[in-house]
Coordinates of C-alpha atoms in Angstrom, one line a residue:
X217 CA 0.0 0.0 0.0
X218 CA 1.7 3.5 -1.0
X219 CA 2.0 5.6 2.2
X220 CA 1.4 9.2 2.3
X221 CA 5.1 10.3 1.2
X222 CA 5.5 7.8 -1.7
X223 CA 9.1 6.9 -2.3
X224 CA 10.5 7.1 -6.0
X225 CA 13.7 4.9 -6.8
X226 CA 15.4 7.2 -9.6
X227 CA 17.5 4.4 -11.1
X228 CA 20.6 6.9 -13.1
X229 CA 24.2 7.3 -13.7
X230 CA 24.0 10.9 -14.0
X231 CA 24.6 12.0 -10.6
X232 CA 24.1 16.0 -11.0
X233 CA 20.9 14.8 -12.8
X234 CA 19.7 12.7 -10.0
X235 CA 20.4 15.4 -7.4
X236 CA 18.2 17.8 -9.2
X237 CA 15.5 15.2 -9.5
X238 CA 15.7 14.4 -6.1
X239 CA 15.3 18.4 -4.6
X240 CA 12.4 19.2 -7.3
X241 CA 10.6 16.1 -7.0
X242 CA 11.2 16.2 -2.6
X243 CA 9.6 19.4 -3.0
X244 CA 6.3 18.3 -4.6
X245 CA 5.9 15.9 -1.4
X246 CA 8.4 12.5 -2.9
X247 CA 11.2 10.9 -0.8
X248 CA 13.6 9.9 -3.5
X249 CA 16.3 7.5 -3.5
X250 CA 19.2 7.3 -5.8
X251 CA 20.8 4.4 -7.4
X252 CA 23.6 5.3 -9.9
X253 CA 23.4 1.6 -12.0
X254 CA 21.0 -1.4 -12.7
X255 CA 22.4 -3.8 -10.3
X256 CA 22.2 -1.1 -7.2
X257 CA 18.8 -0.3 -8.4
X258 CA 17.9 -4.0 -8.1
X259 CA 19.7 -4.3 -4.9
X260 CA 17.6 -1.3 -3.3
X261 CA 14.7 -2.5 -4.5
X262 CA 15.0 -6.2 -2.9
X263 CA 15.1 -3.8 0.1
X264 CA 11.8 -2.8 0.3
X265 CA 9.6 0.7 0.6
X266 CA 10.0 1.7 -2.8
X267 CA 6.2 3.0 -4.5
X268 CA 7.8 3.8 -8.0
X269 CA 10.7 3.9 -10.3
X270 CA 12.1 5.7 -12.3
X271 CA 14.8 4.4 -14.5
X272 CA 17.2 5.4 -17.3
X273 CA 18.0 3.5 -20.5
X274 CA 22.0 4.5 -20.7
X275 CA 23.6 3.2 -17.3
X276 CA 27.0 1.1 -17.4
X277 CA 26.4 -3.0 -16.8
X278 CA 22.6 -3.6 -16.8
X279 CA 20.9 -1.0 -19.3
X280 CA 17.5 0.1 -18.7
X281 CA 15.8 -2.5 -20.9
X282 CA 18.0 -5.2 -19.1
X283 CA 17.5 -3.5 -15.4
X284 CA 13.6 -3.6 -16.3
X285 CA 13.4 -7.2 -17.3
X286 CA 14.6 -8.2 -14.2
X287 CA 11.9 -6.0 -11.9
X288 CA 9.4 -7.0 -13.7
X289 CA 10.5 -10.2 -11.9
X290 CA 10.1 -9.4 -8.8
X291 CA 5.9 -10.3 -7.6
X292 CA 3.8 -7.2 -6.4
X293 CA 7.1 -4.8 -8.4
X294 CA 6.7 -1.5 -8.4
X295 CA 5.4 0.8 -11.5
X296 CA 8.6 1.9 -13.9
X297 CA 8.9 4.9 -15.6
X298 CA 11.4 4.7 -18.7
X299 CA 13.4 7.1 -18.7
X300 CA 16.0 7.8 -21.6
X301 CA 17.5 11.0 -23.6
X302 CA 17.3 8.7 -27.1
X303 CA 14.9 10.2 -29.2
X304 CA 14.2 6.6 -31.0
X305 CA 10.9 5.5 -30.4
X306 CA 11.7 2.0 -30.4
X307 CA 13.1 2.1 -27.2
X308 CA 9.9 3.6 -25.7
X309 CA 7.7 0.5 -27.9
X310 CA 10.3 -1.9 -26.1
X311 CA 9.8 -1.0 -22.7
X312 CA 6.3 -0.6 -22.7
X313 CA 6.0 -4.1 -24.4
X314 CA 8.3 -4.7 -21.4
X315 CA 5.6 -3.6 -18.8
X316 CA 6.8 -0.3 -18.2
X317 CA 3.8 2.4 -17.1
X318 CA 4.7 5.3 -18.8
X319 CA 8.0 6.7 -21.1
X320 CA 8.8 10.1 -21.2
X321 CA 12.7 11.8 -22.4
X322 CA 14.9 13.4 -20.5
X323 CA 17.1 16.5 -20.7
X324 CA 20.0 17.6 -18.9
X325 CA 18.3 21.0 -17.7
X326 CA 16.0 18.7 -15.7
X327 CA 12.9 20.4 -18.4
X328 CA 11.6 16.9 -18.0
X329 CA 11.2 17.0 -14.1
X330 CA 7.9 18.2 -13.8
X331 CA 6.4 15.7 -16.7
X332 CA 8.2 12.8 -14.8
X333 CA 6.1 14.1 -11.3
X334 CA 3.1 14.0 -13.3
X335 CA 4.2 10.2 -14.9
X336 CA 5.2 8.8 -11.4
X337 CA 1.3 10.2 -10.0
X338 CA 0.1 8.4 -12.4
X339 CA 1.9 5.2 -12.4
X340 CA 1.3 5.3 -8.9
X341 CA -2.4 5.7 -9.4
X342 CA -2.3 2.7 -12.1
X343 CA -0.5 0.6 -10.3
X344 CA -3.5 0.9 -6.9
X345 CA -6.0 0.8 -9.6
X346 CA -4.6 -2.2 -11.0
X347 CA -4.3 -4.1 -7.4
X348 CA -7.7 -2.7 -6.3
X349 CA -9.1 -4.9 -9.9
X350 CA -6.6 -7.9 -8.9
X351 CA -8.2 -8.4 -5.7
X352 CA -11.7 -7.9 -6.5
X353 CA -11.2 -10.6 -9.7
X354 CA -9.3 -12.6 -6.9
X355 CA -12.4 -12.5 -4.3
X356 CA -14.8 -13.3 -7.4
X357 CA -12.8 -16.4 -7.9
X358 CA -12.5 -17.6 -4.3
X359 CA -16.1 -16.5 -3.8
X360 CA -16.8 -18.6 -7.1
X361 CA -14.9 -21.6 -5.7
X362 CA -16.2 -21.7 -2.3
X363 CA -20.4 -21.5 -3.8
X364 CA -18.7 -24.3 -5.9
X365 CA -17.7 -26.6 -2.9
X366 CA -20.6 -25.3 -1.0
X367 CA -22.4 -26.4 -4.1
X368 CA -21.2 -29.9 -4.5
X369 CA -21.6 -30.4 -0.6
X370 CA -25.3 -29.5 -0.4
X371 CA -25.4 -31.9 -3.2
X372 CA -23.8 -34.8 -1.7
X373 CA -26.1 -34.0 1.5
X374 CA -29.4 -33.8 -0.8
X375 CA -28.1 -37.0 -2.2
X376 CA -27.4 -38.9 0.9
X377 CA -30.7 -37.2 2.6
X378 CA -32.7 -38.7 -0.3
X379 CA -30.6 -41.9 0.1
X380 CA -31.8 -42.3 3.7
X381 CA -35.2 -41.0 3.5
X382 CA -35.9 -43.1 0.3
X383 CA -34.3 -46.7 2.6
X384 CA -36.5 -45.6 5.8
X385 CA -39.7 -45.5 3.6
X386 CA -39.1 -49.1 1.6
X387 CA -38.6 -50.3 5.3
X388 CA -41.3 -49.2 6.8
X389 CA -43.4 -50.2 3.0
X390 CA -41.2 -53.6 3.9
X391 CA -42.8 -53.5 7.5
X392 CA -46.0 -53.2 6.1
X393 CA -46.1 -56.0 3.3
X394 CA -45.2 -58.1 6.6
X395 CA -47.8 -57.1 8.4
X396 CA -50.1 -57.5 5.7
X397 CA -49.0 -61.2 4.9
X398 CA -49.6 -62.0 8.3
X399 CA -53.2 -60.8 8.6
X400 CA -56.0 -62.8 9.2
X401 CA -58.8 -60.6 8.6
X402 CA -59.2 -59.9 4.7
X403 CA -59.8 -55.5 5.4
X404 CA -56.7 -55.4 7.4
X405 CA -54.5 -57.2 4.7
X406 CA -56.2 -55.2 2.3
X407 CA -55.5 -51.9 4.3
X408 CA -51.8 -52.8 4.8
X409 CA -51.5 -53.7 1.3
X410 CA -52.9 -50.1 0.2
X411 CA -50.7 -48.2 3.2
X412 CA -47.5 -50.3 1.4
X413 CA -48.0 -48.9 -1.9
X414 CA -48.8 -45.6 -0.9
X415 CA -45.6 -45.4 1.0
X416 CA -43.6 -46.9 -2.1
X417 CA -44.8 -44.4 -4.5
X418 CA -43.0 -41.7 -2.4
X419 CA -40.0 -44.3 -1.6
X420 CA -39.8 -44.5 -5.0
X421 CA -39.1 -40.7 -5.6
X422 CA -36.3 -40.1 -2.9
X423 CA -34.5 -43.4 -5.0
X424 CA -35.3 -41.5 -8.1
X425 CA -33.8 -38.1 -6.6
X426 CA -30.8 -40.0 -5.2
X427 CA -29.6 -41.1 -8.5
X428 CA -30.5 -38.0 -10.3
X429 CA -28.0 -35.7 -11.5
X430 CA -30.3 -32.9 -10.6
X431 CA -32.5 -32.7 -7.4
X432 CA -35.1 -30.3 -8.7
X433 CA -36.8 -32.7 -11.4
X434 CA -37.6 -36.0 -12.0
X435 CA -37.8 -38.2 -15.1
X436 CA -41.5 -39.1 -15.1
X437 CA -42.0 -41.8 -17.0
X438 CA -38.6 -43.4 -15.4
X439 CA -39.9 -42.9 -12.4
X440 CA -43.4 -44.4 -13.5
X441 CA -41.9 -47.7 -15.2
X442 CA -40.5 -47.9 -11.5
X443 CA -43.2 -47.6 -9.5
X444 CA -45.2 -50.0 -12.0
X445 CA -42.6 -52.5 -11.2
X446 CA -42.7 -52.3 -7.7
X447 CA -46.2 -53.2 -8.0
X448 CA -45.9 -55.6 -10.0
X449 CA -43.2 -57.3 -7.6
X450 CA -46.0 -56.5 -5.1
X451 CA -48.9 -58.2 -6.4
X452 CA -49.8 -61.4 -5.3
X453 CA -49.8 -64.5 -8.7
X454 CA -50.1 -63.1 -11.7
X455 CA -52.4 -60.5 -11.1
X456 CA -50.2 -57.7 -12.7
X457 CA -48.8 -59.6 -15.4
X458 CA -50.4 -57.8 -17.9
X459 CA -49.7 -54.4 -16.4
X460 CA -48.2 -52.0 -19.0
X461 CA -46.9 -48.4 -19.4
X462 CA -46.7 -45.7 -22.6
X463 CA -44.7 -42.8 -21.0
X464 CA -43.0 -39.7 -22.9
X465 CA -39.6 -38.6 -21.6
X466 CA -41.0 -36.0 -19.4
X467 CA -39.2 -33.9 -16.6
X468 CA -41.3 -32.8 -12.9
X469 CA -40.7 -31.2 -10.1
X470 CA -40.4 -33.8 -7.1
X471 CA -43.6 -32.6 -5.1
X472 CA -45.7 -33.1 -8.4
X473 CA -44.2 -36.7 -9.2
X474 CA -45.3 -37.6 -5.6
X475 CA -48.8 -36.9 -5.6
X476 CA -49.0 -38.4 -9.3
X477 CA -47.5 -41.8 -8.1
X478 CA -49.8 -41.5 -5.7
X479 CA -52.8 -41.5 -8.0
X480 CA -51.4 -43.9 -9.8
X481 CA -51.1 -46.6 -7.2
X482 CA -54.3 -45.9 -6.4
X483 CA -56.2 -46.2 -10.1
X484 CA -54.2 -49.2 -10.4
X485 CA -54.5 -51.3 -7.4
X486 CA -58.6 -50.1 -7.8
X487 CA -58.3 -52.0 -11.4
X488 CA -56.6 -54.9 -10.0
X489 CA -59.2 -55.5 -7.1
X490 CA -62.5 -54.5 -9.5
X491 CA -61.4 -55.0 -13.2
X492 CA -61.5 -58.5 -13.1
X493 CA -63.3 -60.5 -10.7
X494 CA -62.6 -63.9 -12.7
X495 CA -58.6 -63.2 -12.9
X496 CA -55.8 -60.9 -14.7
X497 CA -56.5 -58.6 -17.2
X498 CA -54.6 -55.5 -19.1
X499 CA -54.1 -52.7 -17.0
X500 CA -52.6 -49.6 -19.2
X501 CA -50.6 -46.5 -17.9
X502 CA -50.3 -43.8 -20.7
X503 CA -48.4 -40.6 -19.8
X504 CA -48.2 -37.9 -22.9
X505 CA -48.0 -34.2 -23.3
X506 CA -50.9 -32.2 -24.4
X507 CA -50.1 -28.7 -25.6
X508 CA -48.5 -27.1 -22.6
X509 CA -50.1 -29.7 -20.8
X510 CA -49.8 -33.6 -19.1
X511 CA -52.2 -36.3 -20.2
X512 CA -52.3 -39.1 -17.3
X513 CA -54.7 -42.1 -18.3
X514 CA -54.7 -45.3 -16.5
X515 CA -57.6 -47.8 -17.9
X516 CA -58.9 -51.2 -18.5
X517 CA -60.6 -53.9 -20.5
X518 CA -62.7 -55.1 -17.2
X519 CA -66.2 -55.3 -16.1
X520 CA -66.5 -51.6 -16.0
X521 CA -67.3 -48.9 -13.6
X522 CA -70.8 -49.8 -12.4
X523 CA -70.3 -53.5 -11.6
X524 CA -67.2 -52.4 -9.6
X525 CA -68.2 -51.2 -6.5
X526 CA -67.4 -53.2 -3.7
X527 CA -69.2 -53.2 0.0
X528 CA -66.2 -53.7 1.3
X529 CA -64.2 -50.4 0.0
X530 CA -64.0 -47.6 2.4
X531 CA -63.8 -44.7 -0.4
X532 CA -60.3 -44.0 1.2
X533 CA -58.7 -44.7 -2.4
X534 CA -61.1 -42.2 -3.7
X535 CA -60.7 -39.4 -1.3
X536 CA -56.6 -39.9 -1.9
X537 CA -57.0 -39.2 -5.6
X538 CA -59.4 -36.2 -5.3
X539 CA -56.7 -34.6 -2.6
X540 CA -53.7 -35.7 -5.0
X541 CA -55.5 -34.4 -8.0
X542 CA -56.1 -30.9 -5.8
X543 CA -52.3 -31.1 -4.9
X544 CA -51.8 -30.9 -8.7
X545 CA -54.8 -28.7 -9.5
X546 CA -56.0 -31.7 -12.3
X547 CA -58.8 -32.7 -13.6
X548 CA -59.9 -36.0 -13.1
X549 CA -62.6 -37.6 -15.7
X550 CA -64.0 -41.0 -16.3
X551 CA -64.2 -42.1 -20.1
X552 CA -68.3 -42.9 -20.6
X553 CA -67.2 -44.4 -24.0
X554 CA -64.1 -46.5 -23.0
X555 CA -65.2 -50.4 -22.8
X556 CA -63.9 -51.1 -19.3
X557 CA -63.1 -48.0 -17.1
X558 CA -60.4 -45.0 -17.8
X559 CA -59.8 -41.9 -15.7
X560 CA -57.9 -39.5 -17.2
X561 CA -56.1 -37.0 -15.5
X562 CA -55.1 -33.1 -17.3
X563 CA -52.4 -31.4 -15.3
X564 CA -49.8 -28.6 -16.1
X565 CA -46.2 -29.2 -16.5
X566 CA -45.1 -27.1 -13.7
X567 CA -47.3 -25.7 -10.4
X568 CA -49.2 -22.8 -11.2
X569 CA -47.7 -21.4 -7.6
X570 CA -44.5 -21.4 -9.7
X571 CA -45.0 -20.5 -13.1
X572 CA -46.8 -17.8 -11.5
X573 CA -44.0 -16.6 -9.4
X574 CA -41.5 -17.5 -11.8
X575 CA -42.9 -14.7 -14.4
X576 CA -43.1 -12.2 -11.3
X577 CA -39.6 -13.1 -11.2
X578 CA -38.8 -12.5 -14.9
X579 CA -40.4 -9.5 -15.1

C-alpha cells in the first residue's frame, strides 16, 4: 500500500541529474532515492519501501531495458517509468511491451522534471488501480470456488438425505407388506397392502432423486416404469402380469411426481381389485404431453365402472386421488365411451404457484 510520502527509486548514472531530480521532486511531497546503476537499483529494490521507479536506458552494466526485465520479476514490483534522452521511439515500444507504465525523455536542464512528477502520480495511481481490480477478480474467484464446494456439498447431502429418507420408507413399505402377509382378517390385509403402496410411490421418488443428476426434477415416466414395477413385484400370482406403461420422456418437479405416483397406485391397485373378478387382465398407464399440458390415463378392459363397487371399499382410495389431484390442481374424468373403465387425468407441466411466481420473477 503507498504511504502518504511515496518513495520514487530514480535508477541513473548521471549523478548531477539525479540530485536535481531528487530536490524538485522532494519538494512536490516525494522521498527519492538514488541508485547510480542497474544492479544497485535492483539491490535497493530487494530492500523494500520503494512505490515507484524511475529508471534510465544508458547506465554502465545492466541498461534500462535489461535493469527492467529483471523487476518485472520481482511479484507485487513496483510501477517503472522509462526514462531515456534517445529520441528513437523504439526504445519507448520496447519497454512498454516490457511492462513499463509510462516513457517520457529526459534532458540535462531537468525540463523533463515536472512531466516525470506528473508520470510517477500516475503510475502510482495505475498501479493501486490495478491491485484494487486484482483483488476484487481474486475475491470473485475464491467467492466462485467456495459457492462451488458449497455447491457440490449440499449436493452430496441432498443425495445422501434422499438416500436415507428413500431406505426408511421401503422399510417401513417392507414393514407393512409383513404385516399385511400375516393378517387374518381380509380389510386389514387389504389396508396394509394399500398403506404399502402408498408409502412406495414416495420411496420410489427419494430413490429416483438419489440417482438424479439434478435434485429439482424428476424423469416421469422413469420414475413411472419404477413404480409400475414395484407393484408388480407387489402383487400377489399373476395378477399384474399384464400391467403395461406408454410414458413420454417427461421432466417434474419432485412434489408433483409424488402426488402423481400416488394416484397412480391408487387407479391401479382399484383396477386390479375390481377390473376382473374372474382373474388378470390389461391394465394400461399412458403418460403424454398435451399442448403445454400432461395427459395421465390409467384404464382397463374389465367389467366396467358400475359393476365395480365393492361393499367392502371404504372410499379411502377415492378421497386420496381427489386430494392428489387438488395437490396438482388436475382434472380428473372417467371415459363414458371406453369399454372397461379410464380416468384420465389433465395437469400442467409445472405448479401454477411457480409459473406464476416464476414470471413475477422474470419481469
Amino acid at each position: 500500500m503507498t504511504s502518504a510520502t511515496p518513495t520514487l527509486l530514480y535508477i541513473d548514472d548521471d549523478a548531477a541529474l539525479a540530485r536535481l531530480v531528487e530536490r524538485r521532486l522532494t519538494r512536490a511531497g516525494f522521498k527519492v532515492v538514488h541508485a547510480a546503476s542497474g544492479q544497485q537499483g535492483l539491490d535497493r529494490l530487494a530492500q523494500g519501501g520503494i512505490d515507484v521507479i524511475a529508471l534510465d536506458q544508458v547506465m554502465p552494466g545492466l541498461d534500462g531495458l535489461e535493469t527492467l526485465e529483471q523487476i518485472l520479476k520481482i511479484p507485487d514490483a513496483p510501477p517503472v517509468v522509462f526514462v531515456t534522452a534517445s529520441q528513437d521511439s523504439a526504445i519507448a515500444v520496447t519497454a512498454l511491451k516490457a511492462g513499463a507504465a509510462d516513457y517520457l525523455v529526459k534532458d540535462a536542464r531537468g525540463d523533463f522534471i515536472p512531466l516525470l512528477q506528473v508520470a510517477v502520480n500516475g503510475a502510482i495511481r495505475q498501479a493501486a488501480i490495478q491491485k484494487a481490480r486484482d483483488e476484487a477478480e481474486a475475491e470473485v474467484h475464491a467467492s466462485r470456488d467456495r459457492y462451488a464446494a458449497l455447491a457440490a456439498e449440499r449436493e452430496v447431502l441432498l443425495r445422501e438425505v434422499n438416500h436415507r429418507v428413500g431406505n426408511s420408507l421401503q422399510i417401513i413399505a417392507s414393514l407393512l407388506h409383513l404385516q399385511a402377509n400375516s393378517a387374518s382378517q381380509h380389510d386389514v390385509k387389504a389396508a396394509l397392502t394399500n398403506a404399502m403402496g402408498r408409502v412406495a410411490a414416495v420411496a420410489q421418488v427419494h430413490r429416483r432423486l438419489y440417482t438424479s443428476h439434478d435434485f429439482k426434477t424428476v424423469m416421469l415416466n422413469q420414475y413411472l416404469e419404477a413404480l409400475l414395477e414395484d407393484l408388480r413385484r407387489s402383487a400377489e400370482g399373476n395378477k399384474m402380469s399384464r400391467l403395461t406403461l406408454k410414458a413420454a420422456p417427461i421432466e417434474i418437479d419432485p412434489d408433483r411426481a409424488v402426488a402423481i405416483g400416488i394416484i397412480v397406485n391408487e387407479l391401479v391397485m382399484n383396477a386390479v381389485k375390481y377390473a376382473y373378478p374372474d382373474g388378470a387382465g390389461p391394465i394400461h398407464v399412458e403418460l403424454k404431453p398435451q399442448a403445454e399440458d400432461l395427459q395421465l390415463s390409467i384404464s382397463d378392459d374389465g367389467v366396467g365402472f358400475s359393476d365395480m363397487a365393492d361393499p367392502r371399499g371404504t372410499g379411502m382410495g377415492q378421497r386420496i386421488v381427489t386430494a392428489m389431484a387438488a395437490k396438482l390442481d388436475a382434472s380428473v374424468e372417467r371415459d363414458p365411451n371406453h369399454q372397461g373403465t379410464r380416468f384420465v387425468l389433465r395437469f400442467a407441466r409445472v405448479s401454477p404457484a411457480l409459473a406464476k411466481s416464476t414470471s413475477a420473477a422474470a419481469n
